[in-house]
CSV table of C-alpha atoms and ligand atoms in Angstrom, one decimal:
chain,number,residue,atom,x,y,z
A,1,MET,CA,12.8,-53.8,19.3
A,2,ALA,CA,10.2,-55.9,20.6
A,3,ASP,CA,9.8,-56.6,24.5
A,4,HIS,CA,12.5,-59.4,25.5
A,5,SER,CA,9.6,-61.2,27.0
A,6,SER,CA,7.4,-61.6,24.2
A,7,VAL,CA,7.0,-64.8,21.8
A,8,GLY,CA,8.2,-62.6,19.2
A,9,ALA,CA,11.6,-61.8,20.5
A,10,SER,CA,12.1,-65.1,22.1
A,11,ARG,CA,13.9,-68.2,21.0
A,12,SER,CA,10.7,-69.6,19.6
A,13,LEU,CA,10.8,-73.0,20.5
A,14,SER,CA,12.7,-72.9,23.6
A,15,SER,CA,9.8,-70.7,24.8
A,16,THR,CA,7.9,-73.8,25.2
A,17,ALA,CA,9.1,-74.1,28.7
A,18,ARG,CA,8.0,-71.0,29.7
A,19,LEU,CA,5.0,-69.9,27.7
A,20,PRO,CA,1.3,-71.2,28.2
A,21,ARG,CA,1.0,-74.5,26.8
A,22,GLN,CA,-2.0,-73.1,24.1
A,23,ARG,CA,0.6,-70.5,22.9
A,24,THR,CA,3.4,-72.7,22.1
A,25,GLU,CA,2.2,-76.0,21.4
A,26,ARG,CA,1.2,-74.8,17.5
A,27,ARG,CA,4.8,-73.3,17.2
A,28,ALA,CA,6.6,-76.6,18.8
A,29,GLU,CA,4.8,-78.7,16.7
A,30,GLY,CA,5.7,-77.6,13.5
A,31,ARG,CA,9.3,-77.8,14.4
A,32,ILE,CA,9.0,-81.1,16.1
A,33,GLN,CA,7.7,-82.9,12.6
A,34,ALA,CA,10.4,-81.0,11.0
A,35,LEU,CA,13.2,-82.2,13.0
A,36,ARG,CA,10.9,-86.2,12.8
A,37,ARG,CA,11.4,-86.0,8.9
A,38,THR,CA,15.3,-85.7,9.5
A,39,PRO,CA,16.7,-89.5,9.2
A,40,THR,CA,19.8,-89.4,11.6
A,41,LYS,CA,22.5,-92.2,11.7
A,42,PRO,CA,22.6,-93.3,15.3
A,43,ALA,CA,25.3,-92.4,17.3
A,44,GLN,CA,28.0,-95.1,18.6
A,45,ALA,CA,27.0,-97.3,21.2
A,46,PRO,CA,28.4,-96.4,24.8
A,47,PRO,CA,31.5,-98.2,25.9
A,48,GLY,CA,30.7,-101.1,27.9
A,49,ARG,CA,33.0,-100.2,30.9
A,50,SER,CA,33.3,-97.0,32.8
A,51,LEU,CA,36.0,-95.6,34.2
A,52,PRO,CA,38.1,-97.5,37.1
A,53,GLU,CA,37.8,-95.4,40.5
A,54,ALA,CA,41.4,-94.5,40.7
A,55,HIS,CA,41.4,-93.1,37.3
A,56,LEU,CA,38.3,-91.1,37.7
A,57,ARG,CA,39.5,-89.6,40.8
A,58,THR,CA,42.5,-88.7,39.1
A,59,LEU,CA,40.8,-87.0,36.3
A,60,LEU,CA,38.8,-85.0,38.5
A,61,GLY,CA,41.6,-83.9,40.7
A,62,GLN,CA,42.9,-82.2,37.2
A,63,LEU,CA,39.9,-79.9,37.5
A,64,ASP,CA,40.6,-76.6,39.1
A,65,PRO,CA,37.1,-74.6,39.9
A,66,GLN,CA,39.4,-71.3,40.4
A,67,ARG,CA,40.5,-71.5,37.1
A,68,LEU,CA,37.3,-72.1,35.6
A,69,TRP,CA,35.8,-69.4,37.2
A,70,GLY,CA,38.6,-66.3,37.5
A,71,LYS,CA,40.6,-67.4,34.4
A,72,TYR,CA,38.0,-68.4,31.8
A,73,LEU,CA,34.4,-67.2,33.0
A,74,GLN,CA,35.1,-64.1,34.3
A,75,PRO,CA,36.5,-62.6,31.0
A,76,LEU,CA,33.4,-63.8,29.2
A,77,LEU,CA,31.1,-61.7,31.1
A,78,VAL,CA,31.3,-58.9,29.0
A,79,GLU,CA,28.8,-57.6,26.4
A,80,ARG,CA,29.9,-59.5,23.2
A,81,THR,CA,27.0,-59.1,20.5
A,82,PRO,CA,28.1,-60.2,17.1
A,83,GLY,CA,30.4,-57.2,15.4
A,84,SER,CA,31.0,-55.6,18.7
A,85,PRO,CA,34.6,-54.8,20.1
A,86,GLY,CA,33.5,-57.2,23.3
A,87,ASN,CA,32.6,-59.8,20.8
A,88,SER,CA,36.5,-59.5,19.0
A,89,LYS,CA,38.0,-59.8,22.5
A,90,VAL,CA,36.2,-62.9,23.4
A,91,ARG,CA,37.0,-64.4,20.0
A,92,GLN,CA,40.6,-63.7,20.4
A,93,PHE,CA,40.5,-64.7,24.3
A,94,LEU,CA,39.0,-68.0,23.1
A,95,GLU,CA,41.6,-68.5,20.3
A,96,ASP,CA,44.3,-67.6,22.8
A,97,GLU,CA,43.5,-70.0,25.5
A,98,LEU,CA,43.2,-72.7,22.8
A,99,ARG,CA,46.5,-72.2,21.4
A,100,ALA,CA,48.0,-72.3,24.7
A,101,LEU,CA,47.5,-75.5,25.2
A,102,ASP,CA,50.2,-78.4,25.2
A,103,ALA,CA,47.9,-80.8,23.4
A,104,GLY,CA,48.5,-78.6,20.1
A,105,TRP,CA,45.2,-78.1,18.6
A,106,GLN,CA,44.4,-76.8,15.4
A,107,VAL,CA,42.5,-73.3,15.9
A,108,LYS,CA,40.5,-71.9,12.9
A,109,VAL,CA,38.1,-68.9,12.5
A,110,ASP,CA,35.0,-69.1,10.6
A,111,ALA,CA,34.5,-65.7,9.5
A,112,PHE,CA,32.1,-64.6,7.2
A,113,SER,CA,29.9,-61.8,6.8
A,114,ALA,CA,25.6,-62.1,6.4
A,115,PRO,CA,22.4,-59.8,6.1
A,116,THR,CA,20.7,-59.2,9.1
A,117,PRO,CA,17.6,-57.0,10.1
A,118,LEU,CA,20.2,-54.7,11.1
A,119,GLY,CA,22.0,-54.7,8.0
A,120,PRO,CA,25.3,-56.8,7.0
A,121,VAL,CA,27.2,-58.1,10.4
A,122,ALA,CA,30.1,-59.7,10.3
A,123,PHE,CA,30.4,-62.9,12.6
A,124,ALA,CA,33.0,-65.5,13.3
A,125,SER,CA,32.8,-68.4,15.2
A,126,VAL,CA,35.9,-70.6,16.7
A,127,VAL,CA,36.5,-74.0,15.5
A,128,ALA,CA,39.2,-76.2,17.8
A,129,THR,CA,40.1,-79.8,16.6
A,130,LEU,CA,42.1,-81.7,18.2
A,131,SER,CA,43.7,-83.9,15.8
A,132,PRO,CA,41.8,-83.0,12.5
A,133,GLU,CA,43.4,-85.9,10.6
A,134,ALA,CA,41.8,-88.5,13.0
A,135,PRO,CA,38.8,-90.0,10.9
A,136,ARG,CA,36.1,-89.0,13.2
A,137,ARG,CA,35.1,-86.4,16.0
A,138,LEU,CA,32.9,-85.9,18.9
A,139,THR,CA,32.3,-82.3,18.9
A,140,LEU,CA,31.2,-80.1,21.9
A,141,ALA,CA,29.2,-76.9,20.9
A,142,CYS,CA,28.3,-73.5,22.6
A,143,HIS,CA,27.8,-70.1,21.4
A,144,PHE,CA,29.7,-67.1,22.9
A,145,ASP,CA,28.0,-64.1,21.4
A,146,SER,CA,25.3,-62.5,23.9
A,147,LYS,CA,21.9,-61.1,22.9
A,148,LEU,CA,21.2,-57.5,21.8
A,149,PHE,CA,19.5,-55.8,24.3
A,150,PRO,CA,18.2,-52.2,23.4
A,151,PRO,CA,20.9,-49.6,23.8
A,152,GLY,CA,20.4,-47.1,27.2
A,153,GLY,CA,19.1,-50.1,29.1
A,154,PRO,CA,20.9,-52.6,31.2
A,155,PRO,CA,23.5,-54.6,29.9
A,156,PHE,CA,23.3,-58.3,29.2
A,157,LEU,CA,26.0,-60.5,29.9
A,158,GLY,CA,24.6,-64.0,29.4
A,159,ALA,CA,26.2,-65.7,32.3
A,160,THR,CA,24.1,-68.9,31.5
A,161,ASP,CA,23.7,-67.8,28.3
A,162,SER,CA,26.6,-69.1,27.2
A,163,ALA,CA,29.4,-67.8,29.1
A,164,VAL,CA,29.3,-71.0,31.4
A,165,PRO,CA,29.0,-73.3,28.7
A,166,CYS,CA,32.1,-72.3,27.2
A,167,ALA,CA,33.9,-71.6,30.2
A,168,LEU,CA,33.4,-75.4,30.5
A,169,LEU,CA,34.6,-76.0,27.4
A,170,LEU,CA,37.8,-74.4,28.2
A,171,GLU,CA,38.2,-75.9,31.7
A,172,LEU,CA,37.8,-79.7,30.3
A,173,ALA,CA,40.5,-79.0,27.2
A,174,ARG,CA,42.5,-77.7,30.1
A,175,ALA,CA,42.3,-80.0,32.7
A,176,LEU,CA,42.4,-83.1,30.5
A,177,ASP,CA,45.1,-81.6,28.3
A,178,PRO,CA,47.8,-84.3,29.2
A,179,GLN,CA,45.1,-87.2,28.2
A,180,LEU,CA,44.3,-85.1,24.9
A,181,ARG,CA,47.8,-84.9,24.3
A,182,ARG,CA,48.4,-88.8,24.5
A,183,SER,CA,45.4,-89.3,22.7
A,184,LYS,CA,46.7,-87.7,19.9
A,185,ASP,CA,50.0,-88.7,19.8
A,186,ARG,CA,48.8,-92.5,19.8
A,187,GLY,CA,46.5,-91.6,17.0
A,188,ALA,CA,43.3,-92.0,18.4
A,189,PRO,CA,40.5,-92.8,15.9
A,190,VAL,CA,37.7,-90.5,17.3
A,191,THR,CA,39.4,-86.9,18.1
A,192,LEU,CA,37.7,-84.0,20.0
A,193,GLN,CA,36.6,-80.7,18.3
A,194,LEU,CA,35.5,-77.7,19.9
A,195,LEU,CA,32.8,-74.7,18.8
A,196,PHE,CA,32.2,-71.7,20.0
A,197,LEU,CA,29.5,-70.4,17.9
A,198,ASP,CA,28.9,-66.8,17.0
A,199,GLY,CA,25.5,-65.3,16.0
A,200,GLU,CA,22.9,-68.0,18.2
A,201,GLU,CA,21.0,-65.0,19.2
A,202,ALA,CA,18.4,-63.1,17.3
A,203,LEU,CA,19.3,-59.8,16.3
A,204,LYS,CA,15.9,-58.5,16.3
A,205,GLU,CA,13.3,-61.1,16.4
A,206,TRP,CA,13.8,-65.3,16.8
A,207,GLY,CA,13.3,-67.1,13.2
A,208,PRO,CA,14.8,-69.2,10.7
A,209,GLU,CA,16.5,-66.1,9.0
A,210,ASP,CA,17.4,-64.2,12.1
A,211,SER,CA,19.3,-66.5,14.6
A,212,LEU,CA,21.9,-69.2,14.7
A,213,TYR,CA,24.0,-67.6,12.0
A,214,GLY,CA,27.1,-69.0,13.2
A,215,ALA,CA,26.1,-72.7,13.2
A,216,ARG,CA,24.1,-72.4,9.7
A,217,HIS,CA,27.3,-70.9,7.9
A,218,LEU,CA,29.6,-73.7,9.8
A,219,ALA,CA,27.4,-76.5,9.0
A,220,GLN,CA,27.1,-75.6,5.4
A,221,ARG,CA,30.7,-75.1,5.3
A,222,MET,CA,31.6,-78.4,7.0
A,223,GLU,CA,29.2,-80.2,4.5
A,224,GLN,CA,31.0,-79.0,1.5
A,225,THR,CA,35.0,-79.6,3.1
A,226,PRO,CA,36.0,-83.0,2.4
A,227,HIS,CA,37.4,-85.4,5.3
A,228,GLY,CA,38.9,-88.5,4.2
A,229,PRO,CA,37.7,-90.7,0.8
A,230,GLY,CA,34.0,-89.7,0.2
A,231,LEU,CA,33.1,-88.2,3.4
A,232,SER,CA,32.6,-84.3,4.3
A,233,GLU,CA,33.8,-83.0,7.6
A,234,LEU,CA,30.1,-82.9,8.5
A,235,GLN,CA,29.8,-86.7,8.5
A,236,ALA,CA,33.2,-87.0,10.4
A,237,ILE,CA,31.1,-85.7,13.7
A,238,GLU,CA,30.3,-89.3,15.1
A,239,MET,CA,27.9,-86.8,18.0
A,240,PHE,CA,27.3,-83.0,18.1
A,241,VAL,CA,26.8,-82.3,22.1
A,242,LEU,CA,25.4,-78.6,22.7
A,243,LEU,CA,25.9,-77.0,25.7
A,244,ASP,CA,23.2,-74.1,26.1
A,245,LEU,CA,22.1,-72.1,29.0
A,246,LEU,CA,23.9,-74.1,32.1
A,247,GLY,CA,24.7,-72.3,36.0
A,248,ALA,CA,21.7,-71.6,37.1
A,249,PRO,CA,20.6,-74.0,40.1
A,250,ASN,CA,19.0,-77.0,39.9
A,251,PRO,CA,18.9,-77.5,36.2
A,252,VAL,CA,16.6,-80.5,34.6
A,253,ILE,CA,18.0,-82.3,31.7
A,254,ARG,CA,16.4,-84.4,29.6
A,255,SER,CA,17.3,-86.4,26.5
A,256,HIS,CA,16.2,-84.9,23.4
A,257,PHE,CA,16.7,-87.4,20.4
A,258,PRO,CA,16.4,-91.3,20.7
A,259,ASN,CA,19.6,-91.8,18.5
A,260,THR,CA,21.9,-90.3,21.2
A,261,ALA,CA,19.5,-91.6,24.5
A,262,SER,CA,22.1,-94.3,25.4
A,263,TRP,CA,24.8,-91.4,25.6
A,264,PHE,CA,22.2,-89.1,27.5
A,265,GLN,CA,21.8,-92.5,29.9
A,266,ARG,CA,25.6,-92.2,30.2
A,267,LEU,CA,25.9,-88.7,31.6
A,268,SER,CA,23.0,-89.6,34.2
A,269,SER,CA,24.9,-92.9,35.0
A,270,ILE,CA,28.2,-90.5,35.8
A,271,GLU,CA,25.8,-88.3,37.8
A,272,LYS,CA,24.7,-90.8,39.7
A,273,ARG,CA,27.9,-92.6,40.2
A,274,LEU,CA,29.9,-89.3,41.3
A,275,HIS,CA,27.1,-88.6,43.8
A,276,ARG,CA,27.4,-91.7,45.4
A,277,LEU,CA,31.2,-91.2,45.8
A,278,GLY,CA,30.5,-88.0,47.1
A,279,LEU,CA,32.5,-86.1,44.5
A,280,LEU,CA,29.2,-83.7,44.0
A,281,ALA,CA,28.6,-80.6,46.0
A,282,SER,CA,25.2,-79.2,46.8
A,283,HIS,CA,23.3,-82.1,45.3
A,284,PRO,CA,20.9,-83.8,47.0
A,285,ARG,CA,20.2,-87.1,45.6
A,286,GLU,CA,16.2,-85.8,44.8
A,287,LEU,CA,17.8,-83.2,42.3
A,288,MET,CA,19.3,-85.1,39.7
A,289,TYR,CA,20.3,-82.9,36.5
A,290,PHE,CA,20.1,-85.9,33.9
A,291,GLN,CA,16.5,-86.8,34.4
A,292,GLN,CA,14.5,-89.7,32.3
A,293,GLY,CA,11.1,-88.5,30.6
A,294,PRO,CA,10.1,-86.4,28.0
A,295,PRO,CA,11.6,-82.7,27.6
A,296,LEU,CA,9.2,-79.8,27.9
A,297,GLY,CA,9.6,-79.4,24.3
A,298,ALA,CA,12.0,-79.2,21.3
A,299,VAL,CA,14.4,-76.7,21.6
A,300,ASP,CA,15.5,-74.7,18.6
A,301,ASP,CA,19.1,-74.2,19.0
A,302,ASP,CA,22.5,-74.0,17.6
A,303,HIS,CA,22.2,-77.8,16.7
A,304,VAL,CA,19.2,-77.5,14.1
A,305,PRO,CA,21.4,-77.2,11.1
A,306,PHE,CA,23.6,-80.4,11.8
A,307,LEU,CA,20.4,-82.1,12.9
A,308,ARG,CA,19.1,-81.0,9.5
A,309,ARG,CA,22.2,-82.7,7.9
A,310,GLY,CA,21.9,-86.3,9.5
A,311,VAL,CA,24.3,-85.5,12.5
A,312,PRO,CA,23.3,-87.2,15.8
A,313,ILE,CA,22.5,-84.3,18.5
A,314,LEU,CA,23.1,-84.7,22.3
A,315,HIS,CA,21.1,-81.4,23.5
A,316,VAL,CA,22.5,-80.4,26.9
A,317,ILE,CA,19.7,-77.6,28.1
A,318,PRO,CA,17.8,-77.4,31.0
A,319,THR,CA,13.8,-77.4,30.5
A,320,PRO,CA,12.2,-75.3,31.8
A,321,PHE,CA,15.1,-72.5,31.2
A,322,PRO,CA,16.8,-70.7,34.1
A,323,VAL,CA,14.5,-68.0,35.4
A,324,VAL,CA,17.0,-65.2,34.9
A,325,TRP,CA,16.8,-66.3,31.1
A,326,HIS,CA,17.0,-63.3,28.3
A,327,THR,CA,16.9,-60.5,31.3
A,328,ALA,CA,19.4,-58.7,32.8
A,329,ALA,CA,19.3,-61.1,35.8
A,330,ASP,CA,21.6,-63.5,34.1
A,331,THR,CA,24.7,-62.6,35.7
A,332,GLU,CA,27.7,-64.1,37.7
A,333,ALA,CA,26.0,-63.1,40.7
A,334,ASN,CA,23.1,-65.4,39.9
A,335,LEU,CA,25.2,-68.3,38.9
A,336,HIS,CA,25.5,-71.4,41.1
A,337,ALA,CA,28.8,-72.1,41.4
A,338,PRO,CA,28.6,-76.0,43.0
A,339,THR,CA,26.1,-76.7,39.9
A,340,VAL,CA,29.1,-75.4,37.2
A,341,HIS,CA,31.9,-77.5,39.1
A,342,ASN,CA,29.5,-80.5,39.5
A,343,LEU,CA,29.1,-80.3,35.5
A,344,SER,CA,32.7,-80.0,34.8
A,345,ARG,CA,33.0,-83.0,36.7
A,346,VAL,CA,30.2,-85.3,34.9
A,347,PHE,CA,31.4,-83.9,31.3
A,348,ALA,CA,35.1,-84.6,32.3
A,349,VAL,CA,34.5,-88.4,33.0
A,350,PHE,CA,32.1,-88.6,30.2
A,351,LEU,CA,34.9,-87.3,27.7
A,352,ALA,CA,37.7,-89.8,29.2
A,353,GLU,CA,34.8,-92.7,28.4
A,354,TYR,CA,33.7,-91.6,25.3
A,355,LEU,CA,37.3,-91.0,23.9
A,356,GLY,CA,39.0,-93.6,25.7
A,357,LEU,CA,41.5,-91.2,27.4
A,358,ARG,CA,44.0,-92.4,30.1
B,401,LIG,ZN1,19.7,-66.6,24.5
């Protein structure tokens, strides 16, 4: 297997942030052009009003940093490459935790086998939908598989890639459980969907045929699954929010798509508001996570199969990538706990505002 730090083995476009300009521009341009050709509908406009402060404080009080870390994050920090025992164990854990919630989520598994450079491999993504019959969905996604490292070397645990995003989704679902249940009970037209995708990482060398296995399979399946008159499950997705590579200190996250820029702006406003209220820890004003300005480059990731089918995408990924990216140092010890918890706070408010939770 190729060296992990080489262009070939890395996530191609994503390397824009880490590689010398000259080497990446050609690769990136091709991908950016491909993306621009895809017409995408605009996402829904953000609501005019932000959450009242008392409501906001109650909501944040429901988040539990110790639960996020001990109950949700730590069990994910094992090798979980596609088809491995660690992968099945983590998938089962995700299913069990989602099924244990009061709100009554529909939890399905998108299991399939696909040819890979290492031969056929079994993949399985977890799809949790709060209210399957609701006409529209806000979809939050992350990948739960870890990158395959050569045997005999140090293990790769992928703490930022993407155990932390998975733990964030679990904690958000758990913390907002009462509000989500009420939203379901009153038949809210937009529901929440959580995707824990398998097979994001390349098994040998990143490319269109060797990466994004779970996302490619699921996007196609959703496109073929009817959801209401004349619509598919894919068309029911109002916005697809992808969380990746989170948990390292000082992330710089930028908007990647004009049709969701207003929702990116909402994340940025929530961060500023929480900062002003003194509700974020280790968060100096000059180090805002959600920043204005163009991203360092387009990043190839699990959203691509959905983007190509016209789904509005909000890609929450830091550029540059964490320094531990695709190294054995992407471990719990190198995470920055305040950043993880601050992000859980920003997203809790974001979800409450988007879904009108009360
Ligand atoms: Zn990765």
